[in-house]
CSV table of C-alpha atoms in Angstrom, one decimal:
chain,number,residue,atom,x,y,z
A,290,MET,CA,111.7,72.8,284.6
A,291,LYS,CA,113.0,75.9,286.2
A,292,PRO,CA,114.5,78.5,283.9
A,293,ARG,CA,118.3,78.8,284.0
A,294,PRO,CA,119.4,81.9,286.0
A,295,PRO,CA,121.3,84.5,284.0
A,296,SER,CA,125.1,84.1,284.4
A,297,LEU,CA,127.7,86.8,284.6
A,298,LEU,CA,130.3,87.2,281.9
A,299,SER,CA,133.8,86.2,282.9
A,300,PRO,CA,136.6,88.8,282.3
A,301,ALA,CA,137.9,86.6,279.4
A,302,ARG,CA,134.4,86.5,277.8
A,303,MET,CA,133.9,90.2,278.3
A,304,GLY,CA,137.3,90.8,276.5
A,305,ASP,CA,136.2,88.6,273.6
A,306,LEU,CA,133.0,90.5,273.3
A,307,ASN,CA,134.7,93.9,273.3
A,308,ARG,CA,137.2,92.6,270.7
A,309,SER,CA,134.4,91.4,268.4
A,310,ARG,CA,132.6,94.8,268.8
A,311,LEU,CA,135.7,96.7,267.9
A,312,LEU,CA,136.4,94.6,264.8
A,313,GLN,CA,132.7,94.8,263.8
A,314,SER,CA,132.9,98.6,264.1
A,315,LEU,CA,136.0,98.7,261.8
A,316,PHE,CA,134.1,96.6,259.2
A,317,ASP,CA,131.2,99.0,259.4
A,318,LEU,CA,133.1,102.3,259.7
A,319,GLY,CA,136.3,101.7,257.8
A,320,PRO,CA,139.6,103.2,259.1
A,321,THR,CA,138.8,104.9,262.4
A,322,SER,CA,140.8,106.5,265.2
A,323,ARG,CA,140.9,105.1,268.7
A,324,ALA,CA,139.0,108.0,270.1
A,325,ASP,CA,136.2,107.6,267.6
A,326,LEU,CA,136.1,103.8,268.2
A,327,ALA,CA,135.8,104.4,272.0
A,328,ARG,CA,132.9,106.8,271.4
A,329,HIS,CA,131.2,104.4,268.9
A,330,ILE,CA,131.5,101.3,271.2
A,331,GLY,CA,130.9,103.2,274.4
A,332,VAL,CA,134.1,102.4,276.3
A,333,ASN,CA,137.1,104.5,277.4
A,334,ARG,CA,140.3,105.0,275.6
A,335,ALA,CA,142.3,102.7,277.9
A,336,THR,CA,139.9,99.8,277.1
A,337,ILE,CA,140.3,100.5,273.4
A,338,THR,CA,144.1,100.4,273.7
A,339,GLY,CA,144.0,97.1,275.7
A,340,ILE,CA,141.9,95.6,272.8
A,341,VAL,CA,143.9,97.1,270.0
A,342,GLN,CA,147.5,96.4,270.9
A,343,PRO,CA,147.2,92.6,270.8
A,344,LEU,CA,145.5,92.9,267.4
A,345,ILE,CA,148.4,95.0,266.2
A,346,ASP,CA,150.9,92.6,267.6
A,347,ASP,CA,149.1,89.7,265.8
A,348,GLY,CA,149.3,91.6,262.5
A,349,ILE,CA,145.6,92.0,262.1
A,350,LEU,CA,145.4,95.8,262.5
A,351,VAL,CA,147.8,98.6,261.6
A,352,GLU,CA,147.8,102.3,262.3
A,353,GLY,CA,147.5,104.4,259.2
A,354,GLU,CA,149.0,107.7,258.4
A,355,PRO,CA,148.1,110.5,260.9
A,356,ALA,CA,145.0,112.5,259.9
A,357,SER,CA,145.0,116.3,259.9
A,358,SER,CA,144.4,117.8,263.3
A,359,GLY,CA,142.1,120.4,261.8
A,360,GLY,CA,144.3,123.3,263.1
A,361,THR,CA,143.5,122.6,266.7
A,362,GLY,CA,147.1,122.0,267.6
A,363,GLY,CA,146.3,118.5,269.0
A,364,LYS,CA,148.2,115.4,268.2
A,365,PRO,CA,146.9,114.0,264.8
A,366,ALA,CA,145.0,110.8,265.2
A,367,ARG,CA,146.2,107.7,263.4
A,368,PRO,CA,143.3,105.7,262.1
A,369,LEU,CA,143.2,101.9,262.8
A,370,GLN,CA,142.7,99.7,259.8
A,371,PHE,CA,143.0,96.1,258.7
A,372,SER,CA,146.5,95.1,257.8
A,373,ARG,CA,147.2,93.8,254.2
A,374,ASP,CA,149.5,91.3,255.9
A,375,ALA,CA,146.7,89.8,258.1
A,376,PRO,CA,146.1,86.1,257.6
A,377,GLN,CA,143.9,85.5,254.5
A,378,ILE,CA,140.8,83.4,254.6
A,379,GLY,CA,140.2,80.4,252.3
A,380,ALA,CA,136.8,80.6,250.6
A,381,VAL,CA,134.8,77.9,248.8
A,382,ASP,CA,131.7,78.5,246.6
A,383,LEU,CA,130.2,75.0,246.0
A,384,ARG,CA,127.3,74.8,243.6
A,385,HIS,CA,125.5,72.2,241.4
A,386,GLY,CA,128.4,70.7,239.4
A,387,SER,CA,131.1,73.3,240.0
A,388,VAL,CA,133.3,74.8,242.7
A,389,ARG,CA,135.2,78.0,243.0
A,390,THR,CA,137.9,78.7,245.6
A,391,ALA,CA,139.8,81.8,246.5
A,392,LEU,CA,141.8,83.7,249.2
A,393,VAL,CA,139.9,86.6,250.7
A,394,SER,CA,141.5,89.5,252.7
A,395,TRP,CA,139.9,91.2,255.7
A,396,THR,CA,139.0,94.1,253.4
A,397,GLY,CA,137.2,91.7,250.9
A,398,GLU,CA,140.0,91.6,248.3
A,399,ILE,CA,139.7,88.3,246.3
A,400,THR,CA,142.8,86.6,244.9
A,401,ALA,CA,144.0,83.1,243.8
A,402,VAL,CA,140.6,82.2,242.3
A,403,GLU,CA,140.4,78.6,241.0
A,404,ARG,CA,137.6,76.6,239.5
A,405,GLU,CA,136.7,72.9,238.9
A,406,ALA,CA,133.7,71.1,237.6
A,407,PHE,CA,132.2,67.7,238.6
A,408,PRO,CA,129.3,65.4,237.6
A,409,THR,CA,126.1,65.9,239.6
A,410,GLU,CA,124.5,62.5,239.1
A,411,GLY,CA,125.3,59.1,240.6
A,412,GLY,CA,125.9,58.1,244.2
A,413,ASP,CA,129.7,58.4,244.3
A,414,PRO,CA,130.9,61.8,245.6
A,415,ARG,CA,134.6,61.1,245.1
A,416,ALA,CA,134.7,63.1,241.9
A,417,ALA,CA,133.1,66.1,243.6
A,418,VAL,CA,135.5,65.8,246.6
A,419,ALA,CA,138.5,65.6,244.2
A,420,ALA,CA,137.3,68.7,242.4
A,421,VAL,CA,137.0,70.7,245.6
A,422,LEU,CA,140.4,69.5,246.8
A,423,ALA,CA,142.1,70.2,243.5
A,424,SER,CA,140.8,73.7,243.3
A,425,LEU,CA,141.4,74.5,247.0
A,426,SER,CA,145.0,73.1,246.9
A,427,ARG,CA,145.9,75.5,244.0
A,428,THR,CA,144.3,78.4,245.9
A,429,LEU,CA,146.0,77.7,249.2
A,430,SER,CA,149.4,77.3,247.6
A,431,ALA,CA,149.2,81.1,246.9
A,432,ALA,CA,148.7,82.0,250.6
A,433,ARG,CA,151.4,84.1,252.2
A,434,GLN,CA,150.9,82.3,255.5
A,435,PRO,CA,148.5,79.7,256.9
A,436,PRO,CA,144.9,81.1,256.4
A,437,LEU,CA,142.7,81.9,259.3
A,438,GLY,CA,140.4,79.1,258.2
A,439,ILE,CA,138.2,77.9,255.3
A,440,GLY,CA,134.6,78.9,254.8
A,441,VAL,CA,132.3,77.0,252.5
A,442,GLY,CA,129.1,78.5,251.1
A,443,ALA,CA,127.3,75.4,249.8
A,444,THR,CA,124.1,74.8,247.9
A,445,GLY,CA,121.4,72.6,249.5
A,446,MET,CA,120.5,71.7,253.0
A,447,ILE,CA,123.4,72.1,255.4
A,448,ASP,CA,124.1,70.7,258.9
A,449,THR,CA,126.5,73.5,260.2
A,450,GLU,CA,127.3,71.6,263.4
A,451,ARG,CA,128.6,68.5,261.7
A,452,GLY,CA,129.9,70.2,258.5
A,453,VAL,CA,127.7,67.9,256.4
A,454,ILE,CA,125.7,68.7,253.2
A,455,VAL,CA,122.5,66.9,254.0
A,456,LYS,CA,120.6,67.1,250.7
A,457,VAL,CA,120.9,68.8,247.3
A,458,ASN,CA,118.0,68.2,245.0
A,459,LEU,CA,119.8,69.4,241.8
A,460,ALA,CA,123.1,67.6,242.7
A,461,PRO,CA,122.3,64.3,244.4
A,462,VAL,CA,126.0,63.3,244.4
A,463,LEU,CA,126.6,65.9,247.2
A,464,SER,CA,123.8,64.6,249.5
A,465,GLY,CA,125.2,63.2,252.7
A,466,LEU,CA,128.7,64.5,252.1
A,467,GLY,CA,130.7,65.3,255.2
A,468,LEU,CA,132.8,67.9,253.5
A,469,GLY,CA,133.9,69.7,256.6
A,470,ALA,CA,135.8,66.7,258.0
A,471,VAL,CA,137.3,65.9,254.6
A,472,LEU,CA,138.7,69.4,254.2
A,473,GLU,CA,139.9,69.7,257.7
A,474,GLY,CA,141.7,66.4,257.4
A,475,GLU,CA,143.4,67.4,254.1
A,476,THR,CA,144.3,71.0,255.0
A,477,GLY,CA,144.8,71.0,258.8
A,478,LEU,CA,142.7,74.2,259.0
A,479,PRO,CA,139.4,74.8,260.7
A,480,VAL,CA,136.5,74.5,258.2
A,481,TYR,CA,133.0,76.0,258.5
A,482,LEU,CA,130.1,75.1,256.2
A,483,ASP,CA,126.9,77.1,255.9
A,484,HIS,CA,124.0,77.5,253.5
A,485,HIS,CA,124.8,79.5,250.4
A,486,PRO,CA,122.2,82.3,251.0
A,487,ARG,CA,123.6,82.9,254.5
A,488,ALA,CA,127.0,83.3,252.9
A,489,LEU,CA,125.5,85.9,250.6
A,490,LEU,CA,124.0,87.7,253.6
A,491,LEU,CA,127.4,87.8,255.3
A,492,ALA,CA,129.0,89.2,252.2
A,493,ASP,CA,126.5,92.0,252.3
A,494,ARG,CA,126.9,92.4,256.0
A,495,TRP,CA,130.7,92.6,256.2
A,496,PHE,CA,131.6,94.0,252.8
A,497,GLY,CA,128.6,95.5,251.1
A,498,ILE,CA,125.2,97.1,251.2
A,499,GLY,CA,124.3,95.5,254.5
A,500,ARG,CA,126.9,97.3,256.6
A,501,SER,CA,124.4,100.1,257.3
A,502,LEU,CA,121.5,97.8,258.0
A,503,ARG,CA,120.6,96.2,261.3
A,504,THR,CA,117.7,94.2,259.8
A,505,PHE,CA,117.5,92.9,256.3
A,506,ALA,CA,116.9,89.8,254.2
A,507,VAL,CA,118.9,88.3,251.3
A,508,LEU,CA,117.2,86.4,248.5
A,509,TYR,CA,119.0,84.4,245.9
A,510,LEU,CA,116.8,84.1,242.8
A,511,SER,CA,118.1,81.9,239.9
A,512,ASP,CA,117.6,78.3,239.1
A,513,VAL,CA,116.7,77.8,242.7
A,514,ILE,CA,115.5,80.2,245.4
A,515,GLY,CA,117.0,80.6,248.9
A,516,GLY,CA,117.1,83.2,251.6
A,517,ALA,CA,118.7,84.4,254.8
A,518,LEU,CA,117.7,86.9,257.5
A,519,GLN,CA,119.5,89.3,259.8
A,520,LEU,CA,117.2,90.6,262.5
A,521,ASP,CA,118.4,93.4,264.8
A,522,GLY,CA,122.0,92.6,264.0
A,523,HIS,CA,121.7,88.8,264.5
A,524,LEU,CA,121.9,86.2,261.7
A,525,GLN,CA,119.0,83.8,261.9
A,526,SER,CA,119.1,80.1,261.6
A,527,GLY,CA,117.5,77.1,263.2
A,528,PRO,CA,119.2,74.2,265.0
A,529,ALA,CA,122.3,73.0,263.1
A,530,GLY,CA,121.8,75.6,260.4
A,531,ALA,CA,118.2,74.7,259.5
A,532,GLY,CA,116.1,77.2,257.7
A,533,GLY,CA,116.6,79.5,254.7
A,534,GLU,CA,114.8,77.1,252.3
A,535,LEU,CA,112.5,79.9,251.1
A,536,GLY,CA,112.1,78.4,247.7
A,537,HIS,CA,110.1,75.6,249.2
A,538,THR,CA,107.6,77.8,251.0
A,539,PHE,CA,104.1,77.3,249.5
A,540,VAL,CA,102.6,80.0,247.3
A,541,GLN,CA,100.1,77.9,245.4
A,542,LEU,CA,98.7,74.8,247.1
A,543,ASP,CA,97.5,73.1,243.9
A,544,GLY,CA,100.4,74.3,241.8
A,545,GLU,CA,103.1,72.5,239.8
A,546,VAL,CA,105.2,69.7,241.2
A,547,CYS,CA,108.5,71.0,242.5
A,548,ALA,CA,111.9,69.3,242.3
A,549,CYS,CA,111.5,68.5,246.0
A,550,GLY,CA,108.4,66.4,245.2
A,551,ARG,CA,105.9,68.8,246.7
A,552,ARG,CA,103.4,71.0,244.9
A,553,GLY,CA,103.2,74.8,244.8
A,554,CYS,CA,106.6,75.8,246.1
A,555,TRP,CA,107.8,79.3,245.4
A,556,GLU,CA,110.4,77.7,243.1
A,557,THR,CA,107.7,76.5,240.7
A,558,VAL,CA,106.8,80.0,239.7
A,559,ALA,CA,109.8,82.2,240.2
A,560,THR,CA,113.0,80.4,239.0
A,561,ILE,CA,114.9,80.6,235.7
A,562,GLY,CA,113.3,77.3,234.7
A,563,TRP,CA,109.8,78.7,235.1
A,564,LEU,CA,110.8,81.8,233.2
A,565,ARG,CA,112.1,79.9,230.2
A,566,ARG,CA,108.9,77.7,230.0
A,567,GLN,CA,106.8,80.8,230.1
A,568,ALA,CA,109.0,82.5,227.5
A,569,ARG,CA,108.6,79.6,225.1
A,570,ALA,CA,104.9,79.6,225.5
A,571,ALA,CA,104.8,83.3,224.7
A,572,GLY,CA,106.9,82.9,221.6
A,573,LEU,CA,110.0,84.4,223.2
A,574,PRO,CA,113.5,82.9,223.2
A,575,GLY,CA,113.7,79.6,225.1
A,576,ASP,CA,117.0,80.5,226.6
A,577,MET,CA,115.5,83.5,228.3
A,578,THR,CA,117.3,85.2,231.2
A,579,PRO,CA,116.1,88.1,233.4
A,580,ALA,CA,118.6,90.4,231.7
A,581,LEU,CA,117.5,89.4,228.2
A,582,LEU,CA,113.8,89.8,229.3
A,583,ALA,CA,114.4,93.3,230.7
A,584,GLY,CA,116.2,94.3,227.5
A,585,GLN,CA,113.4,93.1,225.3
A,586,ALA,CA,110.8,94.8,227.4
A,587,GLU,CA,112.8,98.0,227.2
A,588,ALA,CA,113.0,97.6,223.4
A,589,GLY,CA,109.2,97.6,223.2
A,590,SER,CA,108.2,93.9,223.2
A,591,ASP,CA,104.8,93.7,224.7
A,592,ALA,CA,105.1,90.0,225.3
A,593,ALA,CA,108.4,90.5,227.1
A,594,ALA,CA,106.9,93.4,229.2
A,595,ARG,CA,103.9,91.2,230.2
A,596,LEU,CA,106.2,88.3,231.2
A,597,LEU,CA,108.5,90.6,233.1
A,598,ASP,CA,105.5,91.9,235.1
A,599,LEU,CA,104.3,88.4,235.9
A,600,TYR,CA,107.8,87.3,236.9
A,601,ALA,CA,108.1,90.4,239.2
A,602,ARG,CA,104.7,89.6,240.7
A,603,ASN,CA,105.6,86.0,241.4
A,604,ILE,CA,108.8,87.1,243.1
A,605,ALA,CA,106.9,89.7,245.1
A,606,VAL,CA,104.5,87.1,246.5
A,607,GLY,CA,107.3,85.3,248.3
A,608,ILE,CA,108.8,88.6,249.5
A,609,ALA,CA,105.4,89.8,250.8
A,610,ASN,CA,104.9,86.6,252.8
A,611,LEU,CA,108.3,87.1,254.4
A,612,GLN,CA,107.6,90.8,255.1
A,613,GLN,CA,104.2,89.9,256.7
A,614,THR,CA,105.9,87.3,258.9
A,615,LEU,CA,109.1,89.1,260.1
A,616,ALA,CA,109.2,92.6,258.6
A,617,PRO,CA,112.8,92.7,257.5
A,618,ASN,CA,111.8,95.8,255.4
A,619,HIS,CA,115.0,95.6,253.3
A,620,PHE,CA,115.3,92.8,250.7
A,621,VAL,CA,118.7,92.5,249.0
A,622,LEU,CA,118.5,90.5,245.7
A,623,HIS,CA,121.2,88.2,244.4
A,624,GLY,CA,121.5,85.8,241.5
A,625,ASP,CA,120.4,86.2,237.9
A,626,VAL,CA,117.7,88.7,238.7
A,627,VAL,CA,120.3,91.3,239.5
A,628,GLU,CA,121.4,91.4,235.9
A,629,ALA,CA,118.0,92.6,234.9
A,630,GLY,CA,118.7,95.9,236.7
A,631,GLU,CA,116.4,98.7,237.7
A,632,ARG,CA,113.4,97.8,235.6
A,633,LEU,CA,112.8,94.4,237.3
A,634,ARG,CA,113.8,95.7,240.7
A,635,ALA,CA,111.3,98.5,240.5
A,636,ALA,CA,108.5,96.1,239.3
A,637,ILE,CA,109.2,93.7,242.1
A,638,GLU,CA,109.1,96.5,244.7
A,639,ALA,CA,105.9,97.9,243.2
A,640,HIS,CA,104.1,94.5,243.5
A,641,VAL,CA,105.3,94.0,247.0
A,642,GLY,CA,103.8,97.4,247.9
A,643,LEU,CA,100.5,96.2,246.5
A,644,LEU,CA,100.6,92.9,248.3
A,645,VAL,CA,101.6,94.2,251.8
A,646,PRO,CA,99.2,96.3,253.9
A,647,PRO,CA,100.8,99.7,254.5
A,648,ARG,CA,102.4,100.3,257.9
A,649,PRO,CA,104.1,103.6,258.7
A,650,GLY,CA,107.8,103.2,259.1
A,651,SER,CA,107.9,99.7,257.6
A,652,GLU,CA,107.7,100.3,253.9
A,653,PRO,CA,109.4,97.3,252.2
A,654,ARG,CA,112.3,98.2,249.9
A,655,VAL,CA,113.9,95.9,247.3
A,656,LEU,CA,117.6,96.4,246.7
A,657,LEU,CA,120.2,94.9,244.3
A,658,THR,CA,123.4,93.6,245.8
A,659,ASP,CA,126.6,95.5,245.1
A,660,GLN,CA,128.6,92.3,245.3
A,661,ARG,CA,127.7,90.6,242.0
A,662,GLY,CA,130.1,87.7,241.3
A,663,ARG,CA,132.1,88.2,244.5
A,664,ALA,CA,129.3,87.6,247.0
A,665,THR,CA,129.6,83.9,247.8
A,666,LEU,CA,133.4,83.9,248.1
A,667,ARG,CA,133.3,87.0,250.3
A,668,GLY,CA,130.5,85.5,252.3
A,669,ALA,CA,132.4,82.2,252.8
A,670,ALA,CA,135.2,84.4,254.3
A,671,GLY,CA,132.5,86.1,256.4
A,672,ILE,CA,131.6,82.7,257.8
A,673,VAL,CA,135.1,82.2,259.1
A,674,LEU,CA,135.4,85.7,260.5
A,675,SER,CA,132.1,85.3,262.3
A,676,ARG,CA,133.0,81.9,263.8
A,677,ARG,CA,136.6,82.5,264.6
A,678,LEU,CA,136.2,86.0,266.0
A,679,GLN,CA,132.9,85.3,267.8
A,680,PHE,CA,131.1,88.1,266.2
A,681,GLN,CA,127.7,88.6,267.6
A,682,LEU,CA,125.5,87.4,264.8
């Protein structure tokens, strides 16, 4: 089969690309003048004006107050920034047994947060669907105007093309649920589903620590483990959203049986469930959390310090495998591990350094997200922004 020859971009497609580059630059740089945007993107002022004016007319951008001219006598520049009146984005954070919904602005402001719970067992998803719709209905009633769309960051295996939750080990009731079509039918808005860790990465990419990084990985470490990757500015996923199931990569071939039915998955040695079993065996509280463990280690408990080091090493094993494969270099942690703070972060980074052969310029760094409880909702909004505005991810 002959390779397909490269095709030229149409003027319309080129315009879409330039618009997405400009909006991406505003997310990365914050309020910025037209001249600075032109220099940053590498186009002339006339091109910038042609992109900007429709965005101002549509209420997405506004011009801020003139900046000081610095005594040069020139006309003060007026920075472009996202409008507070731009259409908000509906965001859904769907986990095992619970859902949160909110409205998110283009600057990451979160409002109209609602919550519902639902049973995770059984084969009838109607209670889960009803919970999502009830929470989302209350949230959308607070919108100033029809939202740009609805983004869903969902746990489990996701088919992003069909908007289907394929399988959730810890919440079987969600398995096979075509949530995208249900929400589109009920709201009349475009709906986009994606894997929860990819939503976390988009939160860091658009609104947090990832704005300055071209390449990085996100790891969610809690009762389950998941991950997402951005390589050279591009969000990575397989066909129909496959991939990111890092908790089910193998770290111990003859290890414990995982919830997925296989042996030796990373989740068998680095989740909260594992941590609590180890804590009970060591005579520590059975309701152990990473934050409590770090606190007890700081207070002088030798048993807690040993368990914290083992926990850090087990987390580092999975990170080292990912570093050896794709070298993202920066690993942003989410989930319960973040609450343990610097002591656990530093211990994980130290173990990664021992496990990965040194390579100049590629020293792996472990970072804690600056999003905390806002990440999935912001990331769900990021899913909509990326899809609707054709950002180059």
